[in-house]
PDB file of C-alpha atoms in Angstrom:
ATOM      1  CA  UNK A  10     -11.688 -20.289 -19.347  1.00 92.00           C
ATOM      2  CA  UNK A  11      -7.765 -20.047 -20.957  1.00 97.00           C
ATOM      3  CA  UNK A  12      -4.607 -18.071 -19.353  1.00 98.00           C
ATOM      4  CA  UNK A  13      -2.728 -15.757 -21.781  1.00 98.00           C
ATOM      5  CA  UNK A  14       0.839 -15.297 -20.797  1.00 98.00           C
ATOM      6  CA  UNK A  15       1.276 -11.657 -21.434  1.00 98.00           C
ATOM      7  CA  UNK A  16       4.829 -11.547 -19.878  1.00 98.00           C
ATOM      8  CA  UNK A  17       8.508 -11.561 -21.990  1.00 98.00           C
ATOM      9  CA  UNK A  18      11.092 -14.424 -20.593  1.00 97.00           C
ATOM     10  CA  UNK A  19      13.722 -12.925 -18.498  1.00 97.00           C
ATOM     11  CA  UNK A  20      17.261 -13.875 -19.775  1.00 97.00           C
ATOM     12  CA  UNK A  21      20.719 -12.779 -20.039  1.00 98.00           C
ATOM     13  CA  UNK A  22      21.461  -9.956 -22.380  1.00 97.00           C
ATOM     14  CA  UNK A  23      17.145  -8.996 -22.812  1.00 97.00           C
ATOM     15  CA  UNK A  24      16.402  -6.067 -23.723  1.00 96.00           C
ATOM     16  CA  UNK A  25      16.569  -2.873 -20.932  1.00 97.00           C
ATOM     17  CA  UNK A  26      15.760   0.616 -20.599  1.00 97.00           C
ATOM     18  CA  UNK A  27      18.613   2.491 -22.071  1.00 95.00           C
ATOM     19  CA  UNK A  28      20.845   2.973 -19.087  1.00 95.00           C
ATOM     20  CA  UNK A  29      19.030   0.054 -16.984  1.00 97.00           C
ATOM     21  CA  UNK A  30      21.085  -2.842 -15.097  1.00 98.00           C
ATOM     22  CA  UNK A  31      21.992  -5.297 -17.482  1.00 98.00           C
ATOM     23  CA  UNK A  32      20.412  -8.646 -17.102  1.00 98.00           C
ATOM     24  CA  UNK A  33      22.417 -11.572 -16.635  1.00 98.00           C
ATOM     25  CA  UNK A  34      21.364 -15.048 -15.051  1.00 98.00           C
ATOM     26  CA  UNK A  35      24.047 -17.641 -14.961  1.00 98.00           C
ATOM     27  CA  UNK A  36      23.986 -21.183 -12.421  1.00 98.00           C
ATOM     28  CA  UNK A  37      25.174 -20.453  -8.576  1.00 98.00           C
ATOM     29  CA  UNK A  38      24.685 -24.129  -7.818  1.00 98.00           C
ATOM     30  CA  UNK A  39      24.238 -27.252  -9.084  1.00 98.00           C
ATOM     31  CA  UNK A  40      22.989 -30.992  -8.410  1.00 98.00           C
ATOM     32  CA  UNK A  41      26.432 -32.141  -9.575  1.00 98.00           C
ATOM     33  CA  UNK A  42      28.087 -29.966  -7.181  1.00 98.00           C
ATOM     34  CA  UNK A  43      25.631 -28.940  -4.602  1.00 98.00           C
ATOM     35  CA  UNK A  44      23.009 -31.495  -4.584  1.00 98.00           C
ATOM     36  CA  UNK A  45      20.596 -28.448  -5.925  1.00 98.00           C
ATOM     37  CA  UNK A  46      20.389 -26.294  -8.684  1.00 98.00           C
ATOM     38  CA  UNK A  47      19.814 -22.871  -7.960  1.00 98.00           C
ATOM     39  CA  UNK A  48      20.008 -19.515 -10.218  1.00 98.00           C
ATOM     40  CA  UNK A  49      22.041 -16.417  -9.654  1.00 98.00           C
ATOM     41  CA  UNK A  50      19.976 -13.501 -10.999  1.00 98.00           C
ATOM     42  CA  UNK A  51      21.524  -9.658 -11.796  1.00 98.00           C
ATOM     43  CA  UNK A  52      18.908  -7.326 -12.803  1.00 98.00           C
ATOM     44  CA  UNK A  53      17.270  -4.230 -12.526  1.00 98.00           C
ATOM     45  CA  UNK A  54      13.670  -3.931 -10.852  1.00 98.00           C
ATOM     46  CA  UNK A  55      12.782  -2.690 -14.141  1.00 97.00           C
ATOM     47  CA  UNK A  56      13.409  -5.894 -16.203  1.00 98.00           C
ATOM     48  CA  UNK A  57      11.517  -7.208 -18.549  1.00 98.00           C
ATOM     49  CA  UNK A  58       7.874  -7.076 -18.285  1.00 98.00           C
ATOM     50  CA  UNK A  59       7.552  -5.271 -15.193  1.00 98.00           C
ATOM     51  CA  UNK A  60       5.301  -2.841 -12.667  1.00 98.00           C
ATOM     52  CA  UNK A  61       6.400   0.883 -12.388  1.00 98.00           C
ATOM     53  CA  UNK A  62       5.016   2.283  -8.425  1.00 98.00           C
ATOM     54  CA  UNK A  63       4.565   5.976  -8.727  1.00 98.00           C
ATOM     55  CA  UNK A  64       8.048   6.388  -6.418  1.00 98.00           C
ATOM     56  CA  UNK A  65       9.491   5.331  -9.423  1.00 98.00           C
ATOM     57  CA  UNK A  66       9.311   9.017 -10.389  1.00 97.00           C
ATOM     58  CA  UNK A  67       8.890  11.278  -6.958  1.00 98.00           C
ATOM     59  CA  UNK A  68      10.605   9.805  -4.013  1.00 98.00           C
ATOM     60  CA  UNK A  69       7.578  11.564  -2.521  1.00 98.00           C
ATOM     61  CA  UNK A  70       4.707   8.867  -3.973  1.00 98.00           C
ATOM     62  CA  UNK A  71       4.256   5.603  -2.732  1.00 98.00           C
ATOM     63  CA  UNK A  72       6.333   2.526  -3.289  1.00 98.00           C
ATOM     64  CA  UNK A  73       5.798  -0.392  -4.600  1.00 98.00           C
ATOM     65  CA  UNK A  74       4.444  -2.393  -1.086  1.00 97.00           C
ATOM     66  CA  UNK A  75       2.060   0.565  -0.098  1.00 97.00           C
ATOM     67  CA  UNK A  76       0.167   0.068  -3.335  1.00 97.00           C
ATOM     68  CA  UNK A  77      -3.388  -1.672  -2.504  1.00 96.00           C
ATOM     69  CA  UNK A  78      -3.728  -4.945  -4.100  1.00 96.00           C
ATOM     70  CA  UNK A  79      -6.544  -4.098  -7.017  1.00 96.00           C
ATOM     71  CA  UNK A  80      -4.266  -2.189  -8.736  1.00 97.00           C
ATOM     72  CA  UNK A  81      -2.491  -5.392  -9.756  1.00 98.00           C
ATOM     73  CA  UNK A  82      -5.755  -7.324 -10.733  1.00 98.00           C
ATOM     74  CA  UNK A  83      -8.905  -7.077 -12.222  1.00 97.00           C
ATOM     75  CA  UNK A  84     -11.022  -6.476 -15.278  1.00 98.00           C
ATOM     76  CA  UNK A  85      -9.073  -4.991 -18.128  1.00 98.00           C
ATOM     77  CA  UNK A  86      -9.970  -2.897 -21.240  1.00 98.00           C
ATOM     78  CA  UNK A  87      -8.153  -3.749 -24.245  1.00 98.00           C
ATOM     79  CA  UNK A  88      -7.549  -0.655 -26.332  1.00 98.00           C
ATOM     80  CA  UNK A  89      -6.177  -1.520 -29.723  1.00 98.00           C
ATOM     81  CA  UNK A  90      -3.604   0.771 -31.194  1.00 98.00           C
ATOM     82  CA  UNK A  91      -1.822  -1.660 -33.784  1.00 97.00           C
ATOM     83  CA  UNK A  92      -2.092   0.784 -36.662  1.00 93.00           C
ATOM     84  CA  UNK A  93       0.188   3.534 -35.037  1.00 96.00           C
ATOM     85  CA  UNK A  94       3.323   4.406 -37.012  1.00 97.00           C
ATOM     86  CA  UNK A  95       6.745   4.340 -35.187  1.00 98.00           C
ATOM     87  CA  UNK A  96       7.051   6.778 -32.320  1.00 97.00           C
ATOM     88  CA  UNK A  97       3.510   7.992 -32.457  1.00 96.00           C
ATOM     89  CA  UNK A  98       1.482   9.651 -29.930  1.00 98.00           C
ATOM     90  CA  UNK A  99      -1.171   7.856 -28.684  1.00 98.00           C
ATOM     91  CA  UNK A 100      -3.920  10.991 -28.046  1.00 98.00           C
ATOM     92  CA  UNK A 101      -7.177  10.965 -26.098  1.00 98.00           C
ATOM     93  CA  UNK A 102      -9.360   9.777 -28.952  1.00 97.00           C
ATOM     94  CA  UNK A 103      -7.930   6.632 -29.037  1.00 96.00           C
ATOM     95  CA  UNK A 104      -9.614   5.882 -25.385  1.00 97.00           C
ATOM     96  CA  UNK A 105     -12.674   7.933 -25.626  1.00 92.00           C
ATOM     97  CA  UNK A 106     -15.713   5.926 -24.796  1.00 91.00           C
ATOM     98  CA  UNK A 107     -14.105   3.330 -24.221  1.00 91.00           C
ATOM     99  CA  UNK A 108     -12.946   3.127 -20.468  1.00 93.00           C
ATOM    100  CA  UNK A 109     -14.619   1.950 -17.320  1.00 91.00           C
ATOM    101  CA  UNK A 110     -13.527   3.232 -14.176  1.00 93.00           C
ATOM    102  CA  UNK A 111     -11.396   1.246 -11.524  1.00 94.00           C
ATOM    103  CA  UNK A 112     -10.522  -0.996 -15.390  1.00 97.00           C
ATOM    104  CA  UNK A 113      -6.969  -2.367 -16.133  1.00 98.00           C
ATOM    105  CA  UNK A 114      -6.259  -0.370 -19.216  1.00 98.00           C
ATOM    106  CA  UNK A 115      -4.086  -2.056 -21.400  1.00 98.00           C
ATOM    107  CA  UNK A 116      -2.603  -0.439 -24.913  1.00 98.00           C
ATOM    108  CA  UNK A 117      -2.295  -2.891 -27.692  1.00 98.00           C
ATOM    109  CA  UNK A 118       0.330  -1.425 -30.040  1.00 98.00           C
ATOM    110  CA  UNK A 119       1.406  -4.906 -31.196  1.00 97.00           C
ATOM    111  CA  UNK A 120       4.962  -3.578 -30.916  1.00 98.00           C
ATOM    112  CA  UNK A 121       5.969  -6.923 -29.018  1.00 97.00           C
ATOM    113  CA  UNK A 122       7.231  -7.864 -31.978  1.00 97.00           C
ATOM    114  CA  UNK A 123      10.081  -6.194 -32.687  1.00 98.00           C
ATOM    115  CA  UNK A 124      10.978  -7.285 -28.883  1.00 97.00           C
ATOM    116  CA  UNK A 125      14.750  -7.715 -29.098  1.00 95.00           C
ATOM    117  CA  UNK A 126      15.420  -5.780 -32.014  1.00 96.00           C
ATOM    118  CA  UNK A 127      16.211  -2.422 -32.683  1.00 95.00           C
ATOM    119  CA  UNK A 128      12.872  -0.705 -33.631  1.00 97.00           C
ATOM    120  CA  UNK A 129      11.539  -1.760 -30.251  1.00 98.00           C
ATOM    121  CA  UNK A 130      13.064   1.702 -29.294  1.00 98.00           C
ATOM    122  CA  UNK A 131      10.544   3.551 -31.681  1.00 98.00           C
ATOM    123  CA  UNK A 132       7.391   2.485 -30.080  1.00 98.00           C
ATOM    124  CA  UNK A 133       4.146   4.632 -30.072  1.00 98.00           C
ATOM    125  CA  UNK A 134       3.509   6.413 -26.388  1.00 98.00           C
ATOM    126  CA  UNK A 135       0.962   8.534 -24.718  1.00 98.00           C
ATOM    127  CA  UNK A 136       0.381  12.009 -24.905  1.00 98.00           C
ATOM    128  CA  UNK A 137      -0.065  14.301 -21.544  1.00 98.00           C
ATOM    129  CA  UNK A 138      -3.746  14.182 -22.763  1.00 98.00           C
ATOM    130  CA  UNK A 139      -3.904  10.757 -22.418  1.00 98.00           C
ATOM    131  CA  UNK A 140      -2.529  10.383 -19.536  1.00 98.00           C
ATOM    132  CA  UNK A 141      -5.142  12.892 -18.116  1.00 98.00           C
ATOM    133  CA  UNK A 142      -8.158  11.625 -19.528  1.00 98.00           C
ATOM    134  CA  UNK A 143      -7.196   8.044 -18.034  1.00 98.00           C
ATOM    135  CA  UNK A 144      -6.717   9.444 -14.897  1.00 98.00           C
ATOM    136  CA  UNK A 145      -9.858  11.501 -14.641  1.00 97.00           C
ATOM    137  CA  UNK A 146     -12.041   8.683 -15.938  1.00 97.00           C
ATOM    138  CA  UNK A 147     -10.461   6.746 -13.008  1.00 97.00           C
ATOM    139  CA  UNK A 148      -8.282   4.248 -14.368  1.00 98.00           C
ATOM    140  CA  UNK A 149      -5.402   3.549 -12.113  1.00 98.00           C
ATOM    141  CA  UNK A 150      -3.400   0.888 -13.940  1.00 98.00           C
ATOM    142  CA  UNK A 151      -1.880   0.851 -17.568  1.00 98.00           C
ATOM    143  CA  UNK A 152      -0.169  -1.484 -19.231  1.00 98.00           C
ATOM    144  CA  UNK A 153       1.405  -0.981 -22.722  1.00 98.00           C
ATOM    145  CA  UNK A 154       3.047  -3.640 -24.834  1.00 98.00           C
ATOM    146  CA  UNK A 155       5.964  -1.704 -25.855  1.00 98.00           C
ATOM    147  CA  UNK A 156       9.181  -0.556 -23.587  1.00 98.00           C
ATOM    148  CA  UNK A 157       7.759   2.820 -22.013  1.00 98.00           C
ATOM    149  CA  UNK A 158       4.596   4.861 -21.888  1.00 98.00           C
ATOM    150  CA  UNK A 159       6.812   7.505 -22.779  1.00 98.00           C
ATOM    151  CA  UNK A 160       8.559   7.932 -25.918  1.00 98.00           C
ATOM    152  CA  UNK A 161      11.970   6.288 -25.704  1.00 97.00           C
ATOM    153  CA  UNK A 162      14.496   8.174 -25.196  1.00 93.00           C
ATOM    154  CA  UNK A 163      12.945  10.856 -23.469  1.00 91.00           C
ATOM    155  CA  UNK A 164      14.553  13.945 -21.566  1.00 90.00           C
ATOM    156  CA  UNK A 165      10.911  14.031 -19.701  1.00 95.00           C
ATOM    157  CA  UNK A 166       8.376  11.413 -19.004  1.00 98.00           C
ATOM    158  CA  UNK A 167       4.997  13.458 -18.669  1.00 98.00           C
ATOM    159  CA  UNK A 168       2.783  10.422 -19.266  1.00 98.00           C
ATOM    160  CA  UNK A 169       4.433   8.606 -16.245  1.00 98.00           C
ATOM    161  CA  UNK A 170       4.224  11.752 -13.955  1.00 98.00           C
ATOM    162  CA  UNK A 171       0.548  12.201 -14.368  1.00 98.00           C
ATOM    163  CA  UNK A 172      -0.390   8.712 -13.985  1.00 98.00           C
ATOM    164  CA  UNK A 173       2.098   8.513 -11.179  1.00 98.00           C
ATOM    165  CA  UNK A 174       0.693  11.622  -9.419  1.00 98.00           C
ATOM    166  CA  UNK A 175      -2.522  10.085  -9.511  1.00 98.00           C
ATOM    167  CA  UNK A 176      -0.622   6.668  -7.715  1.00 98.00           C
ATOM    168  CA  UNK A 177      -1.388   4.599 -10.851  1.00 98.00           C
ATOM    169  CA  UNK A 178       0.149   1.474 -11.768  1.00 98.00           C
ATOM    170  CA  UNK A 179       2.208   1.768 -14.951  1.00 98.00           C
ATOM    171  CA  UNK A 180       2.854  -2.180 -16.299  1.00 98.00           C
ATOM    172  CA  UNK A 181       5.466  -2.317 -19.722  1.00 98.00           C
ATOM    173  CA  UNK A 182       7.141  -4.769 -21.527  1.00 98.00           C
ATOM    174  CA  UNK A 183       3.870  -6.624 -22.018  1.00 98.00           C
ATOM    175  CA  UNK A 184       3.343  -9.051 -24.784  1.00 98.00           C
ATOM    176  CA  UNK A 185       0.310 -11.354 -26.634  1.00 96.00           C
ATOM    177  CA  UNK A 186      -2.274  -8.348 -26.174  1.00 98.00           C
ATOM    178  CA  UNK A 187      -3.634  -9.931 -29.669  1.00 97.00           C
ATOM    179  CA  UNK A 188      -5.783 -12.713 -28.427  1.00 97.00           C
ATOM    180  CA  UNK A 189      -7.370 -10.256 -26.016  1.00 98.00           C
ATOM    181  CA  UNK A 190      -8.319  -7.883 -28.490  1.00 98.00           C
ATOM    182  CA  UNK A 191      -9.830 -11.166 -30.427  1.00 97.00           C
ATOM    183  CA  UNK A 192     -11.717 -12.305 -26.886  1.00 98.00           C
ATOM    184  CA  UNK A 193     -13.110  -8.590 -26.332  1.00 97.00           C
ATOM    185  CA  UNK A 194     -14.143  -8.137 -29.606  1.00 97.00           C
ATOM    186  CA  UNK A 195     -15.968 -11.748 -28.736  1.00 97.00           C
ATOM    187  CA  UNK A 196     -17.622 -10.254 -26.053  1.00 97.00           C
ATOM    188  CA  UNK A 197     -15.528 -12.821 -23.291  1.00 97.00           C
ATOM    189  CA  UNK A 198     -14.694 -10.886 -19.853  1.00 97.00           C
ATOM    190  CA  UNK A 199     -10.946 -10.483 -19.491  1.00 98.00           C
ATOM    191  CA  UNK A 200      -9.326 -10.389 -16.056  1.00 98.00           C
ATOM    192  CA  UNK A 201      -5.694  -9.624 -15.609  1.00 98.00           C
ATOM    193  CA  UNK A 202      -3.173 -10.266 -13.364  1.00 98.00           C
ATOM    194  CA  UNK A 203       0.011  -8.032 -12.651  1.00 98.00           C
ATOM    195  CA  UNK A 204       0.999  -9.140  -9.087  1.00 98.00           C
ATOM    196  CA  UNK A 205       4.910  -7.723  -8.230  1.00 97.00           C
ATOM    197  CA  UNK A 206       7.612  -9.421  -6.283  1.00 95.00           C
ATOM    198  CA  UNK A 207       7.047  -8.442  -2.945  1.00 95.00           C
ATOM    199  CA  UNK A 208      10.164  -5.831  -2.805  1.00 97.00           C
ATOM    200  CA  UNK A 209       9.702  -2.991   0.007  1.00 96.00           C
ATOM    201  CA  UNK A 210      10.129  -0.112  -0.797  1.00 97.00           C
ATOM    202  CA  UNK A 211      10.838  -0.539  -4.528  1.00 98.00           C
ATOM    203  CA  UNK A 212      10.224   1.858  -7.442  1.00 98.00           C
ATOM    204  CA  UNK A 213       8.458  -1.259  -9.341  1.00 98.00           C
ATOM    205  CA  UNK A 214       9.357  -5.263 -10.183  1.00 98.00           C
ATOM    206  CA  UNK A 215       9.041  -7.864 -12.642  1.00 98.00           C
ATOM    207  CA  UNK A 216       5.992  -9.690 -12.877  1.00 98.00           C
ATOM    208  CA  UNK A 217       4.605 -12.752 -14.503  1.00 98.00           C
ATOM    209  CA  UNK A 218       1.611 -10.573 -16.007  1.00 98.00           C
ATOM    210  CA  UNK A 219      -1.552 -13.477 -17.067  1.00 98.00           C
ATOM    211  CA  UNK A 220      -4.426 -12.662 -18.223  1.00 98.00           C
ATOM    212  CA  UNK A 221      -7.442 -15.012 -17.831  1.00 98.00           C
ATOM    213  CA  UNK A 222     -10.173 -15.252 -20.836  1.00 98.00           C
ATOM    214  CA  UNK A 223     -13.479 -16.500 -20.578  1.00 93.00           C
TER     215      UNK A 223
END
C-alpha cells in the first residue's frame, strides 16, 4: 500500500479562479516574538485543490456540511484524457463503459502541468453530455486535474449545474493523476480521499486530496 498526494501546495500568489480571493499567507506570530509560530492565511474557499458543494451554484442545494461523508471517499475510477488538445470537450465516449456507480470519478487530463502558468487557463472540460451520463450512471463525485470542469472563462457552467443538481461533489485543482492511471492499468484498487475543512455552510473548501494505492 503507497499514498499519492494528489493535492497543489497552497501559497501566496497560487493560482485562482479568475476573479477568486487572492491567496496570501504571511507569519502572524512567531517563537522569537510570541513563543509560537503561527500562520495568517487569506484565501478563498475555492483555493487551490479544493471541493465545490452543489450551493456553490444554487443557494437552493446543499452546502458543504450537509453533504454525507462517502462523497468525499471511496473507490475511484481513473479516466485518462491526456491526449485532449487545449480547451477541448471532454464528451460521453470518453466515460462509456467505464464507470461504476457510487465510484469517485476522476479525469486525468495531465494538465497539472502547466499549474502556474498561463495555459492552465485552456484546459479540456466536460460537455452537458458528460455531465449527464455521470450522473445517470450514479457517480456523485468528480474530480478533474485542471482549474474547472467547465471551460475557463465561462459565461455559463452547465457541467457544474448538472452535477450540482444531482448534489455531486465537484473536486479541481487536482494533481499526480499519472501514477493512478499506471496502478489501474496494474489492476491495484485505488481509494481516494477528498475530506473538506469542516466550514458550515460553505459553497466548498480546500482539501488535502490522497489517494491510497494498493
Amino acid at each position: 500500500m503507497r499514498l499519492i498526494d494528489l493535492s497543489v501546495p497552497v501559497a501566496t500568489g497560487m493560482p485562482v479562479y479568475p476573479g477568486d480571493p487572492r491567496v496570501a499567507i504571511a507569519p502572524a506570530l512567531s517563537v522569537a516574538a510570541d513563543g509560537v509560530n503561527v500562520l495568517h492565511l487569506d484565501m478563498g474557499s475555492q483555493s487551490g485543490t479544493h471541493v465545490d458543494a452543489p450551493f456553490h451554484i444554487d443557494d437552493a442545494l446543499p452546502t458543504l456540511d450537509r453533504l454525507p461523508l462517502e462523497r468525499f471517499w471511496g473507490r475511484a475510477v481513473v479516466v485518462d484524457a491526456r491526449g485532449a488538445e487545449p480547451r477541448t470537450p471532454l464528451g460521453p465516449s470518453l466515460f462509456e463503459g467505464r464507470l461504476r456507480a457510487g465510484a469517485i470519478v476522476l479525469v486525468a487530463t495531465g494538465w497539472s502541468r502547466y499549474w502556474g502558468h498561463d495555459d492552465y487557463l485552456a484546459h479540456p472540460y466536460l460537455t452537458p453530455e458528460a455531465a449527464e451520463l455521470l450522473v445517470d450512471a450514479g457517480i456523485r463525485t468528480v474530480g478533474i486535474d485542471a482549474l474547472s470542469v467547465d471551460a475557463t472563462p465561462a459565461d455559463d457552467l452547465p457541467a457544474h449545474r448538472i452535477l450540482c443538481g444531482a448534489h455531486a461533489v465537484i473536486a479541481e485543482n487536482l494533481t499526480g493523476l499519472g501514477p493512478l492511471l499506471d496502478a489501474q492499468t496494474a489492476g491495484e484498487p485505488i481509494e481516494v480521499s477528498l475530506l473538506p475543512l469542516r466550514l458550515p455552510a460553505a459553497d466548498g473548501a480546500p482539501v488535502r486530496a490522497v489517494a491510497r494505492v494498493g
